Each structure stands twice: as C-alpha cells, then as structure tokens.
PDB file of C-alpha atoms (C1' of nucleotides) in Angstrom:
ATOM      1  CA  MET T  30     113.294 105.201  99.122  1.00 82.00           C
ATOM      2  CA  ARG T  31     109.899 105.987  97.707  1.00 84.00           C
ATOM      3  CA  ARG T  32     109.765 106.655  93.987  1.00 91.00           C
ATOM      4  CA  ASP T  33     106.364 107.665  92.736  1.00 96.00           C
ATOM      5  CA  VAL T  34     105.020 110.499  90.665  1.00 98.00           C
ATOM      6  CA  PHE T  35     103.838 112.431  93.730  1.00 98.00           C
ATOM      7  CA  GLN T  36     107.300 112.391  95.181  1.00 97.00           C
ATOM      8  CA  ALA T  37     108.671 113.396  91.794  1.00 98.00           C
ATOM      9  CA  ILE T  38     106.535 116.522  91.499  1.00 98.00           C
ATOM     10  CA  ALA T  39     107.011 117.529  95.141  1.00 97.00           C
ATOM     11  CA  ASP T  40     110.189 119.418  94.346  1.00 97.00           C
ATOM     12  CA  PRO T  41     109.723 122.818  92.632  1.00 97.00           C
ATOM     13  CA  LYS T  42     112.904 122.413  90.608  1.00 97.00           C
ATOM     14  CA  ARG T  43     111.665 119.115  89.258  1.00 98.00           C
ATOM     15  CA  ARG T  44     108.342 120.712  88.324  1.00 98.00           C
ATOM     16  CA  ALA T  45     110.306 123.378  86.462  1.00 98.00           C
ATOM     17  CA  ILE T  46     112.319 120.700  84.652  1.00 98.00           C
ATOM     18  CA  ILE T  47     109.067 118.950  83.734  1.00 98.00           C
ATOM     19  CA  ALA T  48     107.726 122.199  82.292  1.00 98.00           C
ATOM     20  CA  LEU T  49     110.889 122.677  80.242  1.00 97.00           C
ATOM     21  CA  ILE T  50     111.084 119.225  78.717  1.00 97.00           C
ATOM     22  CA  ALA T  51     107.345 119.033  78.117  1.00 97.00           C
ATOM     23  CA  VAL T  52     107.901 121.504  75.284  1.00 93.00           C
ATOM     24  CA  GLN T  53     110.918 119.840  73.747  1.00 96.00           C
ATOM     25  CA  ALA T  54     113.578 117.273  74.564  1.00 98.00           C
ATOM     26  CA  MET T  55     116.658 118.790  76.179  1.00 98.00           C
ATOM     27  CA  THR T  56     120.102 117.733  77.321  1.00 98.00           C
ATOM     28  CA  PRO T  57     121.082 117.992  81.006  1.00 98.00           C
ATOM     29  CA  ASN T  58     123.438 120.852  80.169  1.00 98.00           C
ATOM     30  CA  ALA T  59     120.751 122.785  78.331  1.00 98.00           C
ATOM     31  CA  ILE T  60     118.357 122.273  81.223  1.00 98.00           C
ATOM     32  CA  ALA T  61     120.954 123.406  83.752  1.00 97.00           C
ATOM     33  CA  GLU T  62     121.441 126.658  81.860  1.00 96.00           C
ATOM     34  CA  ASN T  63     117.885 127.579  82.848  1.00 95.00           C
ATOM     35  CA  PHE T  64     118.661 127.372  86.556  1.00 94.00           C
ATOM     36  CA  ASN T  65     121.328 128.712  88.785  1.00 91.00           C
ATOM     37  CA  THR T  66     122.481 125.359  89.987  1.00 94.00           C
ATOM     38  CA  SER T  67     125.067 122.840  88.906  1.00 96.00           C
ATOM     39  CA  ARG T  68     124.728 120.436  86.012  1.00 97.00           C
ATOM     40  CA  GLN T  69     125.177 117.559  88.457  1.00 97.00           C
ATOM     41  CA  SER T  70     122.211 118.542  90.587  1.00 98.00           C
ATOM     42  CA  ILE T  71     120.062 118.591  87.449  1.00 98.00           C
ATOM     43  CA  SER T  72     121.374 115.159  86.594  1.00 98.00           C
ATOM     44  CA  LYS T  73     120.302 113.904  90.000  1.00 98.00           C
ATOM     45  CA  HIS T  74     116.819 115.340  89.497  1.00 98.00           C
ATOM     46  CA  LEU T  75     116.678 113.709  86.064  1.00 98.00           C
ATOM     47  CA  LYS T  76     117.686 110.425  87.648  1.00 97.00           C
ATOM     48  CA  ILE T  77     114.822 110.703  90.125  1.00 98.00           C
ATOM     49  CA  LEU T  78     112.388 111.645  87.352  1.00 98.00           C
ATOM     50  CA  SER T  79     113.678 108.671  85.384  1.00 97.00           C
ATOM     51  CA  GLU T  80     113.216 106.303  88.324  1.00 96.00           C
ATOM     52  CA  CYS T  81     109.660 107.615  88.617  1.00 97.00           C
ATOM     53  CA  ASP T  82     109.183 106.851  84.914  1.00 97.00           C
ATOM     54  CA  LEU T  83     108.451 110.482  84.112  1.00 98.00           C
ATOM     55  CA  VAL T  84     111.155 111.000  81.488  1.00 98.00           C
ATOM     56  CA  LYS T  85     112.554 109.140  78.528  1.00 97.00           C
ATOM     57  CA  GLN T  86     116.078 109.426  77.168  1.00 97.00           C
ATOM     58  CA  GLU T  87     117.359 109.459  73.651  1.00 97.00           C
ATOM     59  CA  GLN T  88     121.066 109.246  73.047  1.00 97.00           C
ATOM     60  CA  GLN T  89     122.478 111.231  70.123  1.00 97.00           C
ATOM     61  CA  GLY T  90     126.232 110.896  69.983  1.00 96.00           C
ATOM     62  CA  ARG T  91     127.533 112.054  73.344  1.00 97.00           C
ATOM     63  CA  GLU T  92     124.384 113.990  74.087  1.00 98.00           C
ATOM     64  CA  ILE T  93     121.377 112.559  75.871  1.00 98.00           C
ATOM     65  CA  HIS T  94     118.054 114.214  75.167  1.00 98.00           C
ATOM     66  CA  TYR T  95     115.501 113.992  77.949  1.00 98.00           C
ATOM     67  CA  SER T  96     111.815 114.443  77.311  1.00 98.00           C
ATOM     68  CA  LEU T  97     108.669 114.145  79.377  1.00 98.00           C
ATOM     69  CA  LYS T  98     106.594 110.995  79.488  1.00 97.00           C
ATOM     70  CA  ILE T  99     103.451 113.013  79.824  1.00 96.00           C
ATOM     71  CA  GLU T 100     101.213 109.943  80.198  1.00 95.00           C
ATOM     72  CA  LYS T 101     102.723 109.408  83.624  1.00 97.00           C
ATOM     73  CA  LEU T 102     101.185 112.665  84.822  1.00 97.00           C
ATOM     74  CA  GLN T 103      97.788 111.135  84.185  1.00 97.00           C
ATOM     75  CA  GLU T 104      98.301 109.306  87.483  1.00 97.00           C
ATOM     76  CA  VAL T 105      98.167 112.663  89.234  1.00 98.00           C
ATOM     77  CA  ASP T 106      95.135 113.583  87.190  1.00 97.00           C
ATOM     78  CA  ALA T 107      93.402 110.340  88.178  1.00 97.00           C
ATOM     79  CA  TRP T 108      94.095 111.050  91.841  1.00 97.00           C
ATOM     80  CA  ILE T 109      92.827 114.615  91.737  1.00 97.00           C
ATOM     81  CA  GLU T 110      89.786 113.550  89.716  1.00 96.00           C
ATOM     82  CA  GLN T 111      87.942 112.103  92.733  1.00 96.00           C
ATOM     83  CA  TYR T 112      88.331 115.386  94.591  1.00 96.00           C
ATOM     84  CA  ARG T 113      87.347 117.408  91.542  1.00 95.00           C
ATOM     85  CA  GLN T 114      84.080 115.509  91.568  1.00 93.00           C
ATOM     86  CA  ILE T 115      83.542 116.512  95.184  1.00 92.00           C
ATOM     87  CA  TRP T 116      84.131 120.197  94.674  1.00 90.00           C
ATOM     88  CA  GLU T 117      82.116 120.249  91.475  1.00 88.00           C
ATOM     89  CA  SER T 118      79.149 118.579  93.152  1.00 83.00           C
ATOM     90  CA  ARG T 119      79.503 120.991  96.067  1.00 74.00           C
ATOM     91  CA  PHE T 120      79.329 123.874  93.660  1.00 67.00           C
ATOM     92  CA  ASP T 121      76.293 122.409  91.936  1.00 67.00           C
ATOM     93  CA  GLN T 122      74.512 121.918  95.201  1.00 67.00           C
ATOM     94  CA  LEU T 123      75.468 125.219  96.786  1.00 64.00           C
ATOM     95  CA  ASP T 124      71.947 126.595  96.532  1.00 61.00           C
ATOM     96  CA  ASN T 125      70.506 123.486  98.136  1.00 64.00           C
ATOM     97  CA  VAL T 126      73.051 123.603 100.940  1.00 58.00           C
ATOM     98  CA  LEU T 127      72.306 127.243 101.647  1.00 61.00           C
ATOM     99  CA  SER T 128      68.563 126.750 101.796  1.00 61.00           C
ATOM    100  CA  ASN T 129      68.967 123.643 103.973  1.00 62.00           C
ATOM    101  CA  LEU T 130      71.171 125.627 106.325  1.00 62.00           C
ATOM    102  CA  LYS T 131      68.467 128.245 106.679  1.00 63.00           C
ATOM    103  CA  LYS T 132      65.934 125.584 107.563  1.00 61.00           C
ATOM    104  CA  ASP T 133      68.256 123.881 110.075  1.00 60.00           C
ATOM    105  CA  LYS T 134      69.148 127.110 111.827  1.00 56.00           C
ATOM    106  CA  LYS T 135      65.503 128.140 112.173  1.00 50.00           C
TER     107      LYS T 135
ATOM    108  CA  MET U 186     111.111 124.339 105.044  1.00 84.00           C
ATOM    109  CA  ARG U 187     108.873 124.282 102.026  1.00 85.00           C
ATOM    110  CA  ARG U 188     105.161 124.190 102.714  1.00 92.00           C
ATOM    111  CA  ASP U 189     103.039 123.899  99.635  1.00 96.00           C
ATOM    112  CA  VAL U 190     100.316 121.574  98.482  1.00 98.00           C
ATOM    113  CA  PHE U 191     102.704 119.496  96.355  1.00 98.00           C
ATOM    114  CA  GLN U 192     104.874 118.798  99.349  1.00 97.00           C
ATOM    115  CA  ALA U 193     101.748 118.014 101.373  1.00 98.00           C
ATOM    116  CA  ILE U 194     100.505 115.331  98.976  1.00 98.00           C
ATOM    117  CA  ALA U 195     103.941 113.818  98.432  1.00 97.00           C
ATOM    118  CA  ASP U 196     103.588 111.577 101.469  1.00 97.00           C
ATOM    119  CA  PRO U 197     101.324 108.527 101.001  1.00 97.00           C
ATOM    120  CA  LYS U 198     100.139 108.655 104.604  1.00 97.00           C
ATOM    121  CA  ARG U 199      99.069 112.254 104.138  1.00 98.00           C
ATOM    122  CA  ARG U 200      97.180 111.324 100.973  1.00 98.00           C
ATOM    123  CA  ALA U 201      95.413 108.634 102.988  1.00 98.00           C
ATOM    124  CA  ILE U 202      94.542 111.173 105.689  1.00 98.00           C
ATOM    125  CA  ILE U 203      93.212 113.511 103.002  1.00 98.00           C
ATOM    126  CA  ALA U 204      91.019 110.717 101.642  1.00 97.00           C
ATOM    127  CA  LEU U 205      89.666 110.009 105.135  1.00 97.00           C
ATOM    128  CA  ILE U 206      88.808 113.549 106.127  1.00 97.00           C
ATOM    129  CA  ALA U 207      87.414 114.417 102.695  1.00 96.00           C
ATOM    130  CA  VAL U 208      84.420 112.280 103.592  1.00 93.00           C
ATOM    131  CA  GLN U 209      83.870 113.596 107.091  1.00 96.00           C
ATOM    132  CA  ALA U 210      85.659 115.578 109.786  1.00 98.00           C
ATOM    133  CA  MET U 211      87.664 113.400 112.160  1.00 98.00           C
ATOM    134  CA  THR U 212      89.694 113.739 115.335  1.00 98.00           C
ATOM    135  CA  PRO U 213      93.412 112.874 115.348  1.00 98.00           C
ATOM    136  CA  ASN U 214      92.681 109.807 117.454  1.00 97.00           C
ATOM    137  CA  ALA U 215      89.999 108.560 115.085  1.00 98.00           C
ATOM    138  CA  ILE U 216      92.343 109.093 112.140  1.00 98.00           C
ATOM    139  CA  ALA U 217      95.165 107.256 113.879  1.00 97.00           C
ATOM    140  CA  GLU U 218      92.946 104.214 114.403  1.00 96.00           C
ATOM    141  CA  ASN U 219      92.980 103.760 110.627  1.00 95.00           C
ATOM    142  CA  PHE U 220      96.754 103.383 110.494  1.00 94.00           C
ATOM    143  CA  ASN U 221      99.283 101.361 112.371  1.00 91.00           C
ATOM    144  CA  THR U 222     101.217 104.322 113.617  1.00 94.00           C
ATOM    145  CA  SER U 223     101.136 106.504 116.691  1.00 96.00           C
ATOM    146  CA  ARG U 224      98.668 109.276 117.369  1.00 97.00           C
ATOM    147  CA  GLN U 225     101.565 111.730 117.549  1.00 97.00           C
ATOM    148  CA  SER U 226     102.797 110.975 114.059  1.00 98.00           C
ATOM    149  CA  ILE U 227      99.285 111.639 112.745  1.00 98.00           C
ATOM    150  CA  SER U 228      99.293 114.916 114.645  1.00 98.00           C
ATOM    151  CA  LYS U 229     102.529 115.890 112.924  1.00 98.00           C
ATOM    152  CA  HIS U 230     101.051 115.107 109.533  1.00 98.00           C
ATOM    153  CA  LEU U 231      97.970 117.144 110.419  1.00 98.00           C
ATOM    154  CA  LYS U 232     100.220 120.005 111.411  1.00 97.00           C
ATOM    155  CA  ILE U 233     101.921 119.894 108.026  1.00 98.00           C
ATOM    156  CA  LEU U 234      98.568 119.691 106.238  1.00 98.00           C
ATOM    157  CA  SER U 235      97.436 122.642 108.325  1.00 97.00           C
ATOM    158  CA  GLU U 236     100.535 124.680 107.462  1.00 96.00           C
ATOM    159  CA  CYS U 237      99.831 123.924 103.804  1.00 97.00           C
ATOM    160  CA  ASP U 238      96.278 125.191 104.329  1.00 97.00           C
ATOM    161  CA  LEU U 239      94.777 121.855 103.375  1.00 98.00           C
ATOM    162  CA  VAL U 240      92.773 121.252 106.533  1.00 98.00           C
ATOM    163  CA  LYS U 241      90.530 123.213 108.832  1.00 97.00           C
ATOM    164  CA  GLN U 242      89.963 122.539 112.526  1.00 97.00           C
ATOM    165  CA  GLU U 243      86.865 122.759 114.604  1.00 97.00           C
ATOM    166  CA  GLN U 244      87.170 122.452 118.351  1.00 97.00           C
ATOM    167  CA  GLN U 245      84.350 120.646 120.166  1.00 97.00           C
ATOM    168  CA  GLY U 246      85.106 120.371 123.849  1.00 96.00           C
ATOM    169  CA  ARG U 247      88.430 118.619 124.157  1.00 97.00           C
ATOM    170  CA  GLU U 248      88.131 117.131 120.686  1.00 98.00           C
ATOM    171  CA  ILE U 249      89.402 118.794 117.552  1.00 98.00           C
ATOM    172  CA  HIS U 250      87.717 117.799 114.316  1.00 98.00           C
ATOM    173  CA  TYR U 251      89.861 118.083 111.214  1.00 98.00           C
ATOM    174  CA  SER U 252      88.366 118.295 107.770  1.00 98.00           C
ATOM    175  CA  LEU U 253      89.689 118.822 104.258  1.00 98.00           C
ATOM    176  CA  LYS U 254      89.844 122.238 102.631  1.00 97.00           C
ATOM    177  CA  ILE U 255      89.163 120.736  99.269  1.00 96.00           C
ATOM    178  CA  GLU U 256      89.505 124.063  97.433  1.00 95.00           C
ATOM    179  CA  LYS U 257      93.222 123.899  98.117  1.00 96.00           C
ATOM    180  CA  LEU U 258      93.510 120.811  95.937  1.00 97.00           C
ATOM    181  CA  GLN U 259      92.404 122.944  93.028  1.00 97.00           C
ATOM    182  CA  GLU U 260      95.968 124.234  92.944  1.00 97.00           C
ATOM    183  CA  VAL U 261      97.079 120.754  91.959  1.00 98.00           C
ATOM    184  CA  ASP U 262      94.289 120.593  89.417  1.00 97.00           C
ATOM    185  CA  ALA U 263      95.384 123.911  87.920  1.00 97.00           C
ATOM    186  CA  TRP U 264      98.940 122.657  87.617  1.00 98.00           C
ATOM    187  CA  ILE U 265      97.981 119.382  85.968  1.00 97.00           C
ATOM    188  CA  GLU U 266      95.529 121.177  83.670  1.00 96.00           C
ATOM    189  CA  GLN U 267      98.266 122.505  81.358  1.00 96.00           C
ATOM    190  CA  TYR U 268      99.595 118.982  80.840  1.00 96.00           C
ATOM    191  CA  ARG U 269      96.127 117.563  80.408  1.00 95.00           C
ATOM    192  CA  GLN U 270      95.717 119.955  77.515  1.00 93.00           C
ATOM    193  CA  ILE U 271      98.906 118.622  75.977  1.00 92.00           C
ATOM    194  CA  TRP U 272      97.946 114.968  76.186  1.00 90.00           C
ATOM    195  CA  GLU U 273      94.425 115.668  75.025  1.00 88.00           C
ATOM    196  CA  SER U 274      95.621 117.610  72.006  1.00 83.00           C
ATOM    197  CA  ARG U 275      98.122 114.862  71.291  1.00 73.00           C
ATOM    198  CA  PHE U 276      95.326 112.375  71.287  1.00 67.00           C
ATOM    199  CA  ASP U 277      93.230 114.565  69.017  1.00 66.00           C
ATOM    200  CA  GLN U 278      96.095 115.044  66.604  1.00 66.00           C
ATOM    201  CA  LEU U 279      97.429 111.532  66.655  1.00 63.00           C
ATOM    202  CA  ASP U 280      96.333 110.862  63.095  1.00 61.00           C
ATOM    203  CA  ASN U 281      97.951 114.069  61.892  1.00 63.00           C
ATOM    204  CA  VAL U 282     101.178 113.269  63.700  1.00 56.00           C
ATOM    205  CA  LEU U 283     101.318 109.818  62.213  1.00 59.00           C
ATOM    206  CA  SER U 284     100.748 110.995  58.672  1.00 60.00           C
ATOM    207  CA  ASN U 285     103.303 113.784  59.101  1.00 60.00           C
ATOM    208  CA  LEU U 286     105.830 111.269  60.354  1.00 60.00           C
ATOM    209  CA  LYS U 287     105.294 109.171  57.248  1.00 61.00           C
ATOM    210  CA  LYS U 288     105.914 112.181  55.036  1.00 60.00           C
ATOM    211  CA  ASP U 289     109.073 113.246  56.982  1.00 60.00           C
ATOM    212  CA  LYS U 290     110.579 109.789  56.915  1.00 55.00           C
ATOM    213  CA  LYS U 291     109.992 109.366  53.181  1.00 49.00           C
TER     214      LYS U 291
ATOM    215  C1'  DA X 191      88.665 116.629 144.024  1.00 74.50           C
ATOM    216  C1'  DA X 192      90.867 112.954 141.657  1.00 74.50           C
ATOM    217  C1'  DT X 193      91.291 110.467 137.458  1.00 74.50           C
ATOM    218  C1'  DA X 194      90.937 109.652 132.622  1.00 74.50           C
ATOM    219  C1'  DT X 195      90.931 111.371 127.954  1.00 74.50           C
ATOM    220  C1'  DA X 196      92.225 114.316 123.855  1.00 74.50           C
ATOM    221  C1'  DT X 197      95.461 116.933 122.195  1.00 74.50           C
ATOM    222  C1'  DG X 198      99.726 119.744 121.095  1.00 74.50           C
ATOM    223  C1'  DC X 199     104.641 120.532 121.751  1.00 74.50           C
ATOM    224  C1'  DA X 200     109.570 119.713 122.401  1.00 74.50           C
ATOM    225  C1'  DA X 201     113.560 116.774 122.299  1.00 74.50           C
ATOM    226  C1'  DC X 202     115.758 113.090 120.190  1.00 74.50           C
ATOM    227  C1'  DT X 203     116.879 109.654 116.293  1.00 74.50           C
ATOM    228  C1'  DA X 204     117.379 107.419 111.847  1.00 74.50           C
ATOM    229  C1'  DT X 205     116.685 108.119 107.151  1.00 74.50           C
ATOM    230  C1'  DT X 206     116.126 110.801 103.088  1.00 74.50           C
ATOM    231  C1'  DT X 207     116.945 114.755 100.388  1.00 74.50           C
ATOM    232  C1'  DG X 208     119.187 118.245  97.498  1.00 74.50           C
ATOM    233  C1'  DG X 209     123.429 119.864  96.660  1.00 74.50           C
ATOM    234  C1'  DT X 210     128.647 120.047  95.830  1.00 74.50           C
ATOM    235  C1'  DT X 211     133.077 118.073  94.651  1.00 74.50           C
ATOM    236  C1'  DT X 212     135.659 114.774  92.433  1.00 74.50           C
ATOM    237  C1'  DC X 213     136.328 111.153  89.296  1.00 74.50           C
ATOM    238  C1'  DA X 214     135.539 107.947  85.181  1.00 74.50           C
ATOM    239  C1'  DT X 215     133.994 107.199  80.468  1.00 74.50           C
ATOM    240  C1'  DA X 216     132.833 108.049  75.945  1.00 74.50           C
ATOM    241  C1'  DA X 217     132.226 110.894  71.908  1.00 74.50           C
ATOM    242  C1'  DA X 218     133.593 114.987  69.230  1.00 74.50           C
ATOM    243  C1'  DA X 219     136.921 118.435  67.826  1.00 74.50           C
ATOM    244  C1'  DT X 220     141.578 119.869  67.128  1.00 74.50           C
TER     245       DT X 220
ATOM    246  C1'  DA B 233     146.916 111.367  69.247  1.00 74.50           C
ATOM    247  C1'  DT B 234     145.577 114.912  72.338  1.00 74.50           C
ATOM    248  C1'  DT B 235     142.214 117.879  74.111  1.00 74.50           C
ATOM    249  C1'  DT B 236     137.620 119.297  74.867  1.00 74.50           C
ATOM    250  C1'  DT B 237     132.858 118.307  75.792  1.00 74.50           C
ATOM    251  C1'  DA B 238     128.783 115.696  77.660  1.00 74.50           C
ATOM    252  C1'  DT B 239     127.483 112.823  80.865  1.00 74.50           C
ATOM    253  C1'  DG B 240     126.860 109.509  84.929  1.00 74.50           C
ATOM    254  C1'  DA B 241     128.406 107.779  89.386  1.00 74.50           C
ATOM    255  C1'  DA B 242     130.349 107.884  93.962  1.00 74.50           C
ATOM    256  C1'  DA B 243     131.583 110.132  98.260  1.00 74.50           C
ATOM    257  C1'  DC B 244     130.488 113.520 101.231  1.00 74.50           C
ATOM    258  C1'  DC B 245     127.566 117.203 103.760  1.00 74.50           C
ATOM    259  C1'  DA B 246     123.851 120.075 105.698  1.00 74.50           C
ATOM    260  C1'  DA B 247     119.103 120.297 106.083  1.00 74.50           C
ATOM    261  C1'  DA B 248     114.631 118.253 106.154  1.00 74.50           C
ATOM    262  C1'  DT B 249     111.570 114.425 107.152  1.00 74.50           C
ATOM    263  C1'  DA B 250     108.960 110.844 109.555  1.00 74.50           C
ATOM    264  C1'  DG B 251     108.771 108.741 113.528  1.00 74.50           C
ATOM    265  C1'  DT B 252     109.129 107.867 118.777  1.00 74.50           C
ATOM    266  C1'  DT B 253     109.143 109.148 123.634  1.00 74.50           C
ATOM    267  C1'  DG B 254     108.009 112.046 127.222  1.00 74.50           C
ATOM    268  C1'  DC B 255     105.819 115.943 128.768  1.00 74.50           C
ATOM    269  C1'  DA B 256     102.131 119.834 129.555  1.00 74.50           C
ATOM    270  C1'  DT B 257      97.389 121.484 129.261  1.00 74.50           C
ATOM    271  C1'  DA B 258      92.655 121.442 129.033  1.00 74.50           C
ATOM    272  C1'  DT B 259      88.260 119.162 129.131  1.00 74.50           C
ATOM    273  C1'  DA B 260      85.354 115.133 130.617  1.00 74.50           C
ATOM    274  C1'  DT B 261      84.160 111.626 133.793  1.00 74.50           C
ATOM    275  C1'  DT B 262      83.972 109.495 138.244  1.00 74.50           C
TER     276       DT B 262
END
DNA sequence: AATATATGCAACTATTTGGTTTCATAAAAT
DNA sequence: ATTTTATGAAACCAAATAGTTGCATATATT
C-alpha cells in the first residue's frame, strides 16, 4: 500500500488530526475526544501518519504523545510551488494576454 | 464518495496527469500514451479530476482536450500556507527557542 | 455508405480503506 | 495484589478505489 504525504493528507479526519497536533502534542485519547469516532480509529490514522513520517511519538509513562513533524509538509509545499509559479506568472502577464487576444481575434 | 482536491492529488497517476496537462491541453489518448495503462483508466482519472473541478474540457470535433484548472490548486496552497507560517516562524525563532531551552533545563 | 477513430459509460474484479469489535500488554491507581 | 487506564494489534466488514473488458455513440476518413 502506498504511504506518502499526499495519501496521508487525503483524508479529512487526518487533516483535522494534523491541525490538532500541530499546536501541541496530544495522546490518542485526547485526540479522539475531539471527534465523534472511536479511539481505535484515531489510532489507525495515527499509524498511517506515522508510516508517512508525519508524526513523532514521545512516551511518558503509559501515555504516548503524538506531535506533528511539520517539516514533512514541506514536501507538499515543494509540489505546489511549481504550480504557484504558473498561476503567479499568469497573473503577472494577464494584461499581455488580454491585449494579445485582442490582436489575435482581430 | 468524497470529491475534493486533496483526494484528487492523492493518486500519483493523477498528479502525473496534472503535470502533463498543466503545460498544454491534451486528449485522453495522448495522455494515455505517456503511461503504461489503458486509455479507459486515464478516462476514469480524468472523470475524477473533472468532478473535483481540477480540469476543463474543450471539444474539438471528436477530440476532447483536457487542461488544468490551476486556480483549483490554490486550495491546496491555502491549506499548506498555515503550516508554512509555522515552520517559517520556527526558523526565525530558532535562536530564541534554543536559548529558552537552555534556561528551562538549568 | 462503410470503416476507422476518439471517447464515455456500465459491469465486473481485486485491492485498499476507514471503521468496529475484541484482545493483549503495560503502567498507574486503589 | 487487584483494578483501572492508555495503548497497540489482529480479525472482520462495508464501502471506495483503480483497473480491465466490452459496449455505445459520434465524428472523421475512405
């Protein structure tokens, strides 16, 4: 099964978990309290996030605190960057495009 | 079934299709020639991309030219933006964090 | 008119996914 | 020592996914 950051962020619940633990490390139980789903389903999402290298764990007694490895999201940023360049250049050149269109049509 | 831009970009083949048609509009057949998969599977991916509002179609005779609606990718950019701010501020404040840590530990 | 080409759609299949239920283990509280 | 709490793992299930195969339709080409 594929395990990359794009697959990780595809699920809305996982994006919500990411948002939660970006602020502060949390235990699976604490995370589950923020959703109406079982603790086990959160654990499975955390396992997927962990396999995608998006979270780190810190054991404290019987609790495990999960937090976001925010650097990993830079992979998404790097991917979107190429397209950002396209839409930014399109915006810059909008006037040119419009005047060229006028010429072509005429 | 969920149809949003995050689900659309989760599949590596769809990301490859996006990269292709970002440059220029292409027909399903022309796209399929770039992969070792059937024309029909490309059509299914294009359907998903279309349902996610990531592509636009232009019919020319019996050909249909698909091209990227790049604005839609700005939704991904907006999502990643909040985390970019976090890692950028972390970078900016790295010295502060380190000196604070020293104080806390001591 | 007959044939070839470009495409979408529907049915079918194997695999993956997200979830629940149940169990095992280890640490804390009593 | 016994019970409670926090967690992961395994078995199972329904739904979704990616792909294939076979068709239907419409536009070119001959």
